[in-house]
Amino acid sequence: MSFATELMNWAVVIAFVVLALGQVMAMIRLVIGPDTGDRILALDTMVINAIGLIVLLGISQGIRIYFEVSLIIAMLGFVSTVAYARFVLRGDIIE
Amino acid sequence: MMETIGTYAIALCLIIGAIFSLVGAIGLLKLNDSMTRLHAPTKVGTVGVGALLLASMIHSWVFSDGSFHELLIMAFLFVTAPISANFIAKVNIHKRSCETPPSPPRDATWGTLDVPAEDRDFAPADHKASS
């Protein structure tokens, strides 16, 4: 195994650890968040972190189909953030 | 030779993405105002995930016949991030979890704080229009 491949494998491991740490930090903000806006923001950040984790999974396993999973999660995350914020703002999602 | 350079580029993109994700997460946890906290996770949403997707794209070009599929996710995230940020900022103004911005020049108050004329009788005191 050459040095470059070893470096890439270590970078994948580091990125996994850091994104998991970021996910835990966003979850702490989700629990302690003093207001509704902070909780929505923490959920949005967690969705984006999850996209990053799935992309990393695709790199480390060399499977290409994971990009479709992350695309669907990106769409779902956006729709859920907008729905949550709209529910707080208007008391209704589809008027 | 090209494979070695590509592998180094993947490692660099992964490290950049990891650093920006960490910075965004620390900012989300550490900043002390709702509107200020809105600022930190944008780093995760643009550069963090963008660098990881770039690494994935280079990986597919180096180790198999490449593709541009990851550009779809990147474009989608870059287009939707400002919209959701705008909604969250409106929620912050609506819930009064930040300092209310100065009144707009023409109307009495901001749209999300306004109460329709027929509902003013039973609206809470601090939600009535200031005029």
PDB file of C-alpha atoms in Angstrom:
ATOM      1  CA  MET A   1       0.000   0.000   0.000  1.00  0.00           C
ATOM      2  CA  SER A   2       1.542   3.301  -1.049  1.00  0.00           C
ATOM      3  CA  PHE A   3       1.781   6.391   1.152  1.00  0.00           C
ATOM      4  CA  ALA A   4      -0.932   8.229  -0.778  1.00  0.00           C
ATOM      5  CA  THR A   5      -3.497   5.447  -0.292  1.00  0.00           C
ATOM      6  CA  GLU A   6      -2.648   5.224   3.384  1.00  0.00           C
ATOM      7  CA  LEU A   7      -3.076   9.005   3.735  1.00  0.00           C
ATOM      8  CA  MET A   8      -6.467   8.822   2.032  1.00  0.00           C
ATOM      9  CA  ASN A   9      -7.625   6.033   4.348  1.00  0.00           C
ATOM     10  CA  TRP A  10      -6.547   8.037   7.389  1.00  0.00           C
ATOM     11  CA  ALA A  11      -8.314  11.132   6.006  1.00  0.00           C
ATOM     12  CA  VAL A  12     -11.518   9.089   5.637  1.00  0.00           C
ATOM     13  CA  VAL A  13     -11.252   7.922   9.257  1.00  0.00           C
ATOM     14  CA  ILE A  14     -10.571  11.472  10.513  1.00  0.00           C
ATOM     15  CA  ALA A  15     -13.503  12.842   8.529  1.00  0.00           C
ATOM     16  CA  PHE A  16     -15.785  10.124   9.937  1.00  0.00           C
ATOM     17  CA  VAL A  17     -14.764  10.966  13.513  1.00  0.00           C
ATOM     18  CA  VAL A  18     -15.109  14.731  12.992  1.00  0.00           C
ATOM     19  CA  LEU A  19     -18.529  14.493  11.355  1.00  0.00           C
ATOM     20  CA  ALA A  20     -19.774  12.186  14.112  1.00  0.00           C
ATOM     21  CA  LEU A  21     -18.497  14.724  16.651  1.00  0.00           C
ATOM     22  CA  GLY A  22     -20.312  17.497  14.777  1.00  0.00           C
ATOM     23  CA  GLN A  23     -23.475  15.409  14.807  1.00  0.00           C
ATOM     24  CA  VAL A  24     -23.232  15.010  18.588  1.00  0.00           C
ATOM     25  CA  MET A  25     -22.618  18.772  19.013  1.00  0.00           C
ATOM     26  CA  ALA A  26     -25.687  19.586  16.891  1.00  0.00           C
ATOM     27  CA  MET A  27     -27.677  17.127  19.010  1.00  0.00           C
ATOM     28  CA  ILE A  28     -26.575  18.938  22.190  1.00  0.00           C
ATOM     29  CA  ARG A  29     -27.777  22.217  20.655  1.00  0.00           C
ATOM     30  CA  LEU A  30     -31.040  20.438  19.749  1.00  0.00           C
ATOM     31  CA  VAL A  31     -31.570  19.463  23.389  1.00  0.00           C
ATOM     32  CA  ILE A  32     -30.474  22.687  25.133  1.00  0.00           C
ATOM     33  CA  GLY A  33     -31.518  25.118  22.374  1.00  0.00           C
ATOM     34  CA  PRO A  34     -33.352  27.898  24.204  1.00  0.00           C
ATOM     35  CA  ASP A  35     -35.750  28.640  21.373  1.00  0.00           C
ATOM     36  CA  THR A  36     -37.567  26.993  18.481  1.00  0.00           C
ATOM     37  CA  GLY A  37     -35.341  28.602  15.853  1.00  0.00           C
ATOM     38  CA  ASP A  38     -32.241  27.009  17.384  1.00  0.00           C
ATOM     39  CA  ARG A  39     -33.878  23.585  17.341  1.00  0.00           C
ATOM     40  CA  ILE A  40     -34.857  23.911  13.668  1.00  0.00           C
ATOM     41  CA  LEU A  41     -31.315  25.050  12.858  1.00  0.00           C
ATOM     42  CA  ALA A  42     -29.801  22.109  14.775  1.00  0.00           C
ATOM     43  CA  LEU A  43     -32.033  19.641  12.905  1.00  0.00           C
ATOM     44  CA  ASP A  44     -31.028  21.234   9.580  1.00  0.00           C
ATOM     45  CA  THR A  45     -27.339  20.927  10.510  1.00  0.00           C
ATOM     46  CA  MET A  46     -27.830  17.300  11.513  1.00  0.00           C
ATOM     47  CA  VAL A  47     -29.379  16.503   8.124  1.00  0.00           C
ATOM     48  CA  ILE A  48     -26.434  18.131   6.329  1.00  0.00           C
ATOM     49  CA  ASN A  49     -23.979  16.216   8.539  1.00  0.00           C
ATOM     50  CA  ALA A  50     -25.823  12.999   7.735  1.00  0.00           C
ATOM     51  CA  ILE A  51     -25.406  13.737   4.011  1.00  0.00           C
ATOM     52  CA  GLY A  52     -21.669  14.150   4.614  1.00  0.00           C
ATOM     53  CA  LEU A  53     -21.483  10.869   6.544  1.00  0.00           C
ATOM     54  CA  ILE A  54     -23.257   8.968   3.759  1.00  0.00           C
ATOM     55  CA  VAL A  55     -20.919  10.466   1.143  1.00  0.00           C
ATOM     56  CA  LEU A  56     -17.976   9.325   3.292  1.00  0.00           C
ATOM     57  CA  LEU A  57     -19.504   5.836   3.511  1.00  0.00           C
ATOM     58  CA  GLY A  58     -19.668   5.791  -0.287  1.00  0.00           C
ATOM     59  CA  ILE A  59     -15.984   6.787  -0.541  1.00  0.00           C
ATOM     60  CA  SER A  60     -14.765   4.252   2.025  1.00  0.00           C
ATOM     61  CA  GLN A  61     -16.726   1.306   0.580  1.00  0.00           C
ATOM     62  CA  GLY A  62     -16.340   2.344  -3.054  1.00  0.00           C
ATOM     63  CA  ILE A  63     -20.070   1.938  -3.731  1.00  0.00           C
ATOM     64  CA  ARG A  64     -21.511   4.505  -6.154  1.00  0.00           C
ATOM     65  CA  ILE A  65     -25.213   4.117  -5.334  1.00  0.00           C
ATOM     66  CA  TYR A  66     -24.883   6.050  -2.042  1.00  0.00           C
ATOM     67  CA  PHE A  67     -25.069   9.339  -3.937  1.00  0.00           C
ATOM     68  CA  GLU A  68     -28.777   8.701  -4.622  1.00  0.00           C
ATOM     69  CA  VAL A  69     -29.376   8.146  -0.910  1.00  0.00           C
ATOM     70  CA  SER A  70     -27.735  11.464  -0.054  1.00  0.00           C
ATOM     71  CA  LEU A  71     -29.675  13.274  -2.803  1.00  0.00           C
ATOM     72  CA  ILE A  72     -32.974  12.000  -1.377  1.00  0.00           C
ATOM     73  CA  ILE A  73     -31.931  12.944   2.169  1.00  0.00           C
ATOM     74  CA  ALA A  74     -30.975  16.448   0.958  1.00  0.00           C
ATOM     75  CA  MET A  75     -34.448  16.942  -0.544  1.00  0.00           C
ATOM     76  CA  LEU A  76     -36.181  15.500   2.526  1.00  0.00           C
ATOM     77  CA  GLY A  77     -34.129  17.696   4.859  1.00  0.00           C
ATOM     78  CA  PHE A  78     -34.969  20.888   2.971  1.00  0.00           C
ATOM     79  CA  VAL A  79     -38.688  20.077   2.839  1.00  0.00           C
ATOM     80  CA  SER A  80     -38.802  19.183   6.544  1.00  0.00           C
ATOM     81  CA  THR A  81     -36.954  22.372   7.575  1.00  0.00           C
ATOM     82  CA  VAL A  82     -39.325  24.536   5.546  1.00  0.00           C
ATOM     83  CA  ALA A  83     -42.358  22.641   6.857  1.00  0.00           C
ATOM     84  CA  TYR A  84     -41.239  23.007  10.478  1.00  0.00           C
ATOM     85  CA  ALA A  85     -40.486  26.737  10.110  1.00  0.00           C
ATOM     86  CA  ARG A  86     -43.764  27.300   8.282  1.00  0.00           C
ATOM     87  CA  PHE A  87     -45.687  25.494  11.000  1.00  0.00           C
ATOM     88  CA  VAL A  88     -44.171  27.778  13.617  1.00  0.00           C
ATOM     89  CA  LEU A  89     -44.809  30.897  11.519  1.00  0.00           C
ATOM     90  CA  ARG A  90     -48.349  30.195  10.308  1.00  0.00           C
ATOM     91  CA  GLY A  91     -49.728  27.424  12.530  1.00  0.00           C
ATOM     92  CA  ASP A  92     -50.373  25.396   9.409  1.00  0.00           C
ATOM     93  CA  ILE A  93     -48.222  23.790   6.726  1.00  0.00           C
ATOM     94  CA  ILE A  94     -50.478  23.698   3.656  1.00  0.00           C
ATOM     95  CA  GLU A  95     -53.077  26.448   3.731  1.00  0.00           C
TER      96      GLU A  95
ATOM     97  CA  MET B   1       1.335   9.016 -11.414  1.00  0.00           C
ATOM     98  CA  MET B   2      -2.098  10.557 -12.022  1.00  0.00           C
ATOM     99  CA  GLU B   3      -3.563   8.095  -9.534  1.00  0.00           C
ATOM    100  CA  THR B   4      -1.143   9.241  -6.826  1.00  0.00           C
ATOM    101  CA  ILE B   5      -1.987  12.912  -7.419  1.00  0.00           C
ATOM    102  CA  GLY B   6      -5.703  12.086  -7.391  1.00  0.00           C
ATOM    103  CA  THR B   7      -5.361  10.199  -4.114  1.00  0.00           C
ATOM    104  CA  TYR B   8      -3.569  13.154  -2.520  1.00  0.00           C
ATOM    105  CA  ALA B   9      -6.322  15.462  -3.811  1.00  0.00           C
ATOM    106  CA  ILE B  10      -8.982  13.204  -2.255  1.00  0.00           C
ATOM    107  CA  ALA B  11      -7.174  13.270   1.102  1.00  0.00           C
ATOM    108  CA  LEU B  12      -6.855  17.085   0.942  1.00  0.00           C
ATOM    109  CA  CYS B  13     -10.561  17.559   0.135  1.00  0.00           C
ATOM    110  CA  LEU B  14     -11.568  15.199   2.944  1.00  0.00           C
ATOM    111  CA  ILE B  15      -9.436  17.091   5.478  1.00  0.00           C
ATOM    112  CA  ILE B  16     -10.821  20.473   4.334  1.00  0.00           C
ATOM    113  CA  GLY B  17     -14.378  19.176   4.600  1.00  0.00           C
ATOM    114  CA  ALA B  18     -13.719  17.742   8.064  1.00  0.00           C
ATOM    115  CA  ILE B  19     -12.197  21.014   9.314  1.00  0.00           C
ATOM    116  CA  PHE B  20     -15.095  23.115   8.059  1.00  0.00           C
ATOM    117  CA  SER B  21     -17.656  20.690   9.513  1.00  0.00           C
ATOM    118  CA  LEU B  22     -15.922  20.904  12.899  1.00  0.00           C
ATOM    119  CA  VAL B  23     -15.809  24.718  12.772  1.00  0.00           C
ATOM    120  CA  GLY B  24     -19.522  24.870  11.951  1.00  0.00           C
ATOM    121  CA  ALA B  25     -20.435  22.469  14.752  1.00  0.00           C
ATOM    122  CA  ILE B  26     -18.346  24.368  17.328  1.00  0.00           C
ATOM    123  CA  GLY B  27     -19.917  27.642  16.204  1.00  0.00           C
ATOM    124  CA  LEU B  28     -23.413  26.198  16.491  1.00  0.00           C
ATOM    125  CA  LEU B  29     -22.671  25.108  20.040  1.00  0.00           C
ATOM    126  CA  LYS B  30     -20.662  28.112  21.251  1.00  0.00           C
ATOM    127  CA  LEU B  31     -22.188  31.306  19.814  1.00  0.00           C
ATOM    128  CA  ASN B  32     -24.616  32.928  22.217  1.00  0.00           C
ATOM    129  CA  ASP B  33     -27.431  34.505  20.223  1.00  0.00           C
ATOM    130  CA  SER B  34     -30.067  32.939  17.969  1.00  0.00           C
ATOM    131  CA  MET B  35     -29.283  35.111  14.950  1.00  0.00           C
ATOM    132  CA  THR B  36     -25.508  34.687  15.456  1.00  0.00           C
ATOM    133  CA  ARG B  37     -25.889  30.933  15.624  1.00  0.00           C
ATOM    134  CA  LEU B  38     -27.549  31.074  12.195  1.00  0.00           C
ATOM    135  CA  HIS B  39     -24.156  32.023  10.774  1.00  0.00           C
ATOM    136  CA  ALA B  40     -22.023  29.032  11.807  1.00  0.00           C
ATOM    137  CA  PRO B  41     -23.732  26.012  10.176  1.00  0.00           C
ATOM    138  CA  THR B  42     -23.593  27.648   6.746  1.00  0.00           C
ATOM    139  CA  LYS B  43     -19.923  26.559   6.689  1.00  0.00           C
ATOM    140  CA  VAL B  44     -21.025  22.939   7.081  1.00  0.00           C
ATOM    141  CA  GLY B  45     -23.653  23.315   4.372  1.00  0.00           C
ATOM    142  CA  THR B  46     -21.445  24.868   1.701  1.00  0.00           C
ATOM    143  CA  VAL B  47     -17.700  24.235   2.040  1.00  0.00           C
ATOM    144  CA  GLY B  48     -17.909  21.217   4.374  1.00  0.00           C
ATOM    145  CA  VAL B  49     -20.256  19.030   2.365  1.00  0.00           C
ATOM    146  CA  GLY B  50     -19.002  20.613  -0.874  1.00  0.00           C
ATOM    147  CA  ALA B  51     -15.429  19.434  -0.220  1.00  0.00           C
ATOM    148  CA  LEU B  52     -16.636  15.953   0.759  1.00  0.00           C
ATOM    149  CA  LEU B  53     -18.666  15.703  -2.462  1.00  0.00           C
ATOM    150  CA  LEU B  54     -15.663  16.940  -4.449  1.00  0.00           C
ATOM    151  CA  ALA B  55     -13.579  14.184  -2.820  1.00  0.00           C
ATOM    152  CA  SER B  56     -16.232  11.637  -3.776  1.00  0.00           C
ATOM    153  CA  MET B  57     -16.220  12.929  -7.357  1.00  0.00           C
ATOM    154  CA  ILE B  58     -12.398  12.747  -7.638  1.00  0.00           C
ATOM    155  CA  HIS B  59     -12.562   9.252  -6.095  1.00  0.00           C
ATOM    156  CA  SER B  60     -14.942   8.104  -8.820  1.00  0.00           C
ATOM    157  CA  TRP B  61     -12.695   9.644 -11.526  1.00  0.00           C
ATOM    158  CA  VAL B  62      -9.513   8.071 -10.152  1.00  0.00           C
ATOM    159  CA  PHE B  63     -10.670   4.562  -9.240  1.00  0.00           C
ATOM    160  CA  SER B  64     -13.404   3.930 -11.852  1.00  0.00           C
ATOM    161  CA  ASP B  65     -15.007   5.643 -14.837  1.00  0.00           C
ATOM    162  CA  GLY B  66     -15.976   8.949 -13.255  1.00  0.00           C
ATOM    163  CA  SER B  67     -19.252  10.790 -13.086  1.00  0.00           C
ATOM    164  CA  PHE B  68     -20.610  14.256 -12.277  1.00  0.00           C
ATOM    165  CA  HIS B  69     -23.576  12.996 -10.228  1.00  0.00           C
ATOM    166  CA  GLU B  70     -22.368  14.623  -7.028  1.00  0.00           C
ATOM    167  CA  LEU B  71     -22.743  18.042  -8.673  1.00  0.00           C
ATOM    168  CA  LEU B  72     -26.522  17.514  -8.395  1.00  0.00           C
ATOM    169  CA  ILE B  73     -26.352  17.294  -4.598  1.00  0.00           C
ATOM    170  CA  MET B  74     -23.971  20.270  -4.436  1.00  0.00           C
ATOM    171  CA  ALA B  75     -26.248  22.433  -6.615  1.00  0.00           C
ATOM    172  CA  PHE B  76     -29.319  21.410  -4.633  1.00  0.00           C
ATOM    173  CA  LEU B  77     -27.683  22.216  -1.288  1.00  0.00           C
ATOM    174  CA  PHE B  78     -26.355  25.571  -2.530  1.00  0.00           C
ATOM    175  CA  VAL B  79     -29.783  26.561  -3.862  1.00  0.00           C
ATOM    176  CA  THR B  80     -31.807  25.520  -0.806  1.00  0.00           C
ATOM    177  CA  ALA B  81     -29.486  26.692   1.996  1.00  0.00           C
ATOM    178  CA  PRO B  82     -30.423  30.430   1.775  1.00  0.00           C
ATOM    179  CA  ILE B  83     -34.138  29.594   1.634  1.00  0.00           C
ATOM    180  CA  SER B  84     -34.105  27.545   4.820  1.00  0.00           C
ATOM    181  CA  ALA B  85     -31.853  30.144   6.515  1.00  0.00           C
ATOM    182  CA  ASN B  86     -34.372  32.848   5.602  1.00  0.00           C
ATOM    183  CA  PHE B  87     -37.190  30.778   7.085  1.00  0.00           C
ATOM    184  CA  ILE B  88     -35.276  30.177  10.319  1.00  0.00           C
ATOM    185  CA  ALA B  89     -34.480  33.907  10.609  1.00  0.00           C
ATOM    186  CA  LYS B  90     -38.196  34.647  10.201  1.00  0.00           C
ATOM    187  CA  VAL B  91     -38.952  32.146  12.957  1.00  0.00           C
ATOM    188  CA  ASN B  92     -36.444  33.953  15.210  1.00  0.00           C
ATOM    189  CA  ILE B  93     -38.133  37.314  14.565  1.00  0.00           C
ATOM    190  CA  HIS B  94     -41.562  35.775  15.033  1.00  0.00           C
ATOM    191  CA  LYS B  95     -40.704  34.120  18.349  1.00  0.00           C
ATOM    192  CA  ARG B  96     -38.895  37.296  19.523  1.00  0.00           C
ATOM    193  CA  SER B  97     -35.781  35.265  20.378  1.00  0.00           C
ATOM    194  CA  CYS B  98     -33.642  38.055  18.904  1.00  0.00           C
ATOM    195  CA  GLU B  99     -33.689  41.819  19.100  1.00  0.00           C
ATOM    196  CA  THR B 100     -36.567  42.949  16.888  1.00  0.00           C
ATOM    197  CA  PRO B 101     -35.169  44.769  13.823  1.00  0.00           C
ATOM    198  CA  PRO B 102     -36.124  48.455  13.365  1.00  0.00           C
ATOM    199  CA  SER B 103     -39.551  49.054  11.858  1.00  0.00           C
ATOM    200  CA  PRO B 104     -39.839  49.062   8.063  1.00  0.00           C
ATOM    201  CA  PRO B 105     -40.189  52.532   6.457  1.00  0.00           C
ATOM    202  CA  ARG B 106     -43.729  52.179   5.103  1.00  0.00           C
ATOM    203  CA  ASP B 107     -45.730  49.668   7.179  1.00  0.00           C
ATOM    204  CA  ALA B 108     -46.277  49.769  10.924  1.00  0.00           C
ATOM    205  CA  THR B 109     -44.462  46.514  11.728  1.00  0.00           C
ATOM    206  CA  TRP B 110     -42.940  43.411  10.170  1.00  0.00           C
ATOM    207  CA  GLY B 111     -45.335  41.075   8.374  1.00  0.00           C
ATOM    208  CA  THR B 112     -44.683  38.105  10.630  1.00  0.00           C
ATOM    209  CA  LEU B 113     -45.371  40.172  13.781  1.00  0.00           C
ATOM    210  CA  ASP B 114     -48.526  41.805  12.423  1.00  0.00           C
ATOM    211  CA  VAL B 115     -52.012  40.677  13.501  1.00  0.00           C
ATOM    212  CA  PRO B 116     -54.963  41.027  11.095  1.00  0.00           C
ATOM    213  CA  ALA B 117     -57.400  43.827  12.037  1.00  0.00           C
ATOM    214  CA  GLU B 118     -60.244  41.457  12.916  1.00  0.00           C
ATOM    215  CA  ASP B 119     -58.059  39.449  15.335  1.00  0.00           C
ATOM    216  CA  ARG B 120     -56.631  42.380  17.351  1.00  0.00           C
ATOM    217  CA  ASP B 121     -59.167  41.919  20.196  1.00  0.00           C
ATOM    218  CA  PHE B 122     -57.824  38.573  21.392  1.00  0.00           C
ATOM    219  CA  ALA B 123     -54.169  38.858  20.331  1.00  0.00           C
ATOM    220  CA  PRO B 124     -51.542  38.906  23.127  1.00  0.00           C
ATOM    221  CA  ALA B 125     -50.424  42.404  24.071  1.00  0.00           C
ATOM    222  CA  ASP B 126     -46.876  42.260  22.653  1.00  0.00           C
ATOM    223  CA  HIS B 127     -48.084  41.000  19.267  1.00  0.00           C
ATOM    224  CA  LYS B 128     -50.238  44.017  18.464  1.00  0.00           C
ATOM    225  CA  ALA B 129     -49.079  46.385  15.760  1.00  0.00           C
ATOM    226  CA  SER B 130     -47.163  49.308  17.188  1.00  0.00           C
ATOM    227  CA  SER B 131     -49.093  52.022  15.332  1.00  0.00           C
TER     228      SER B 131
END
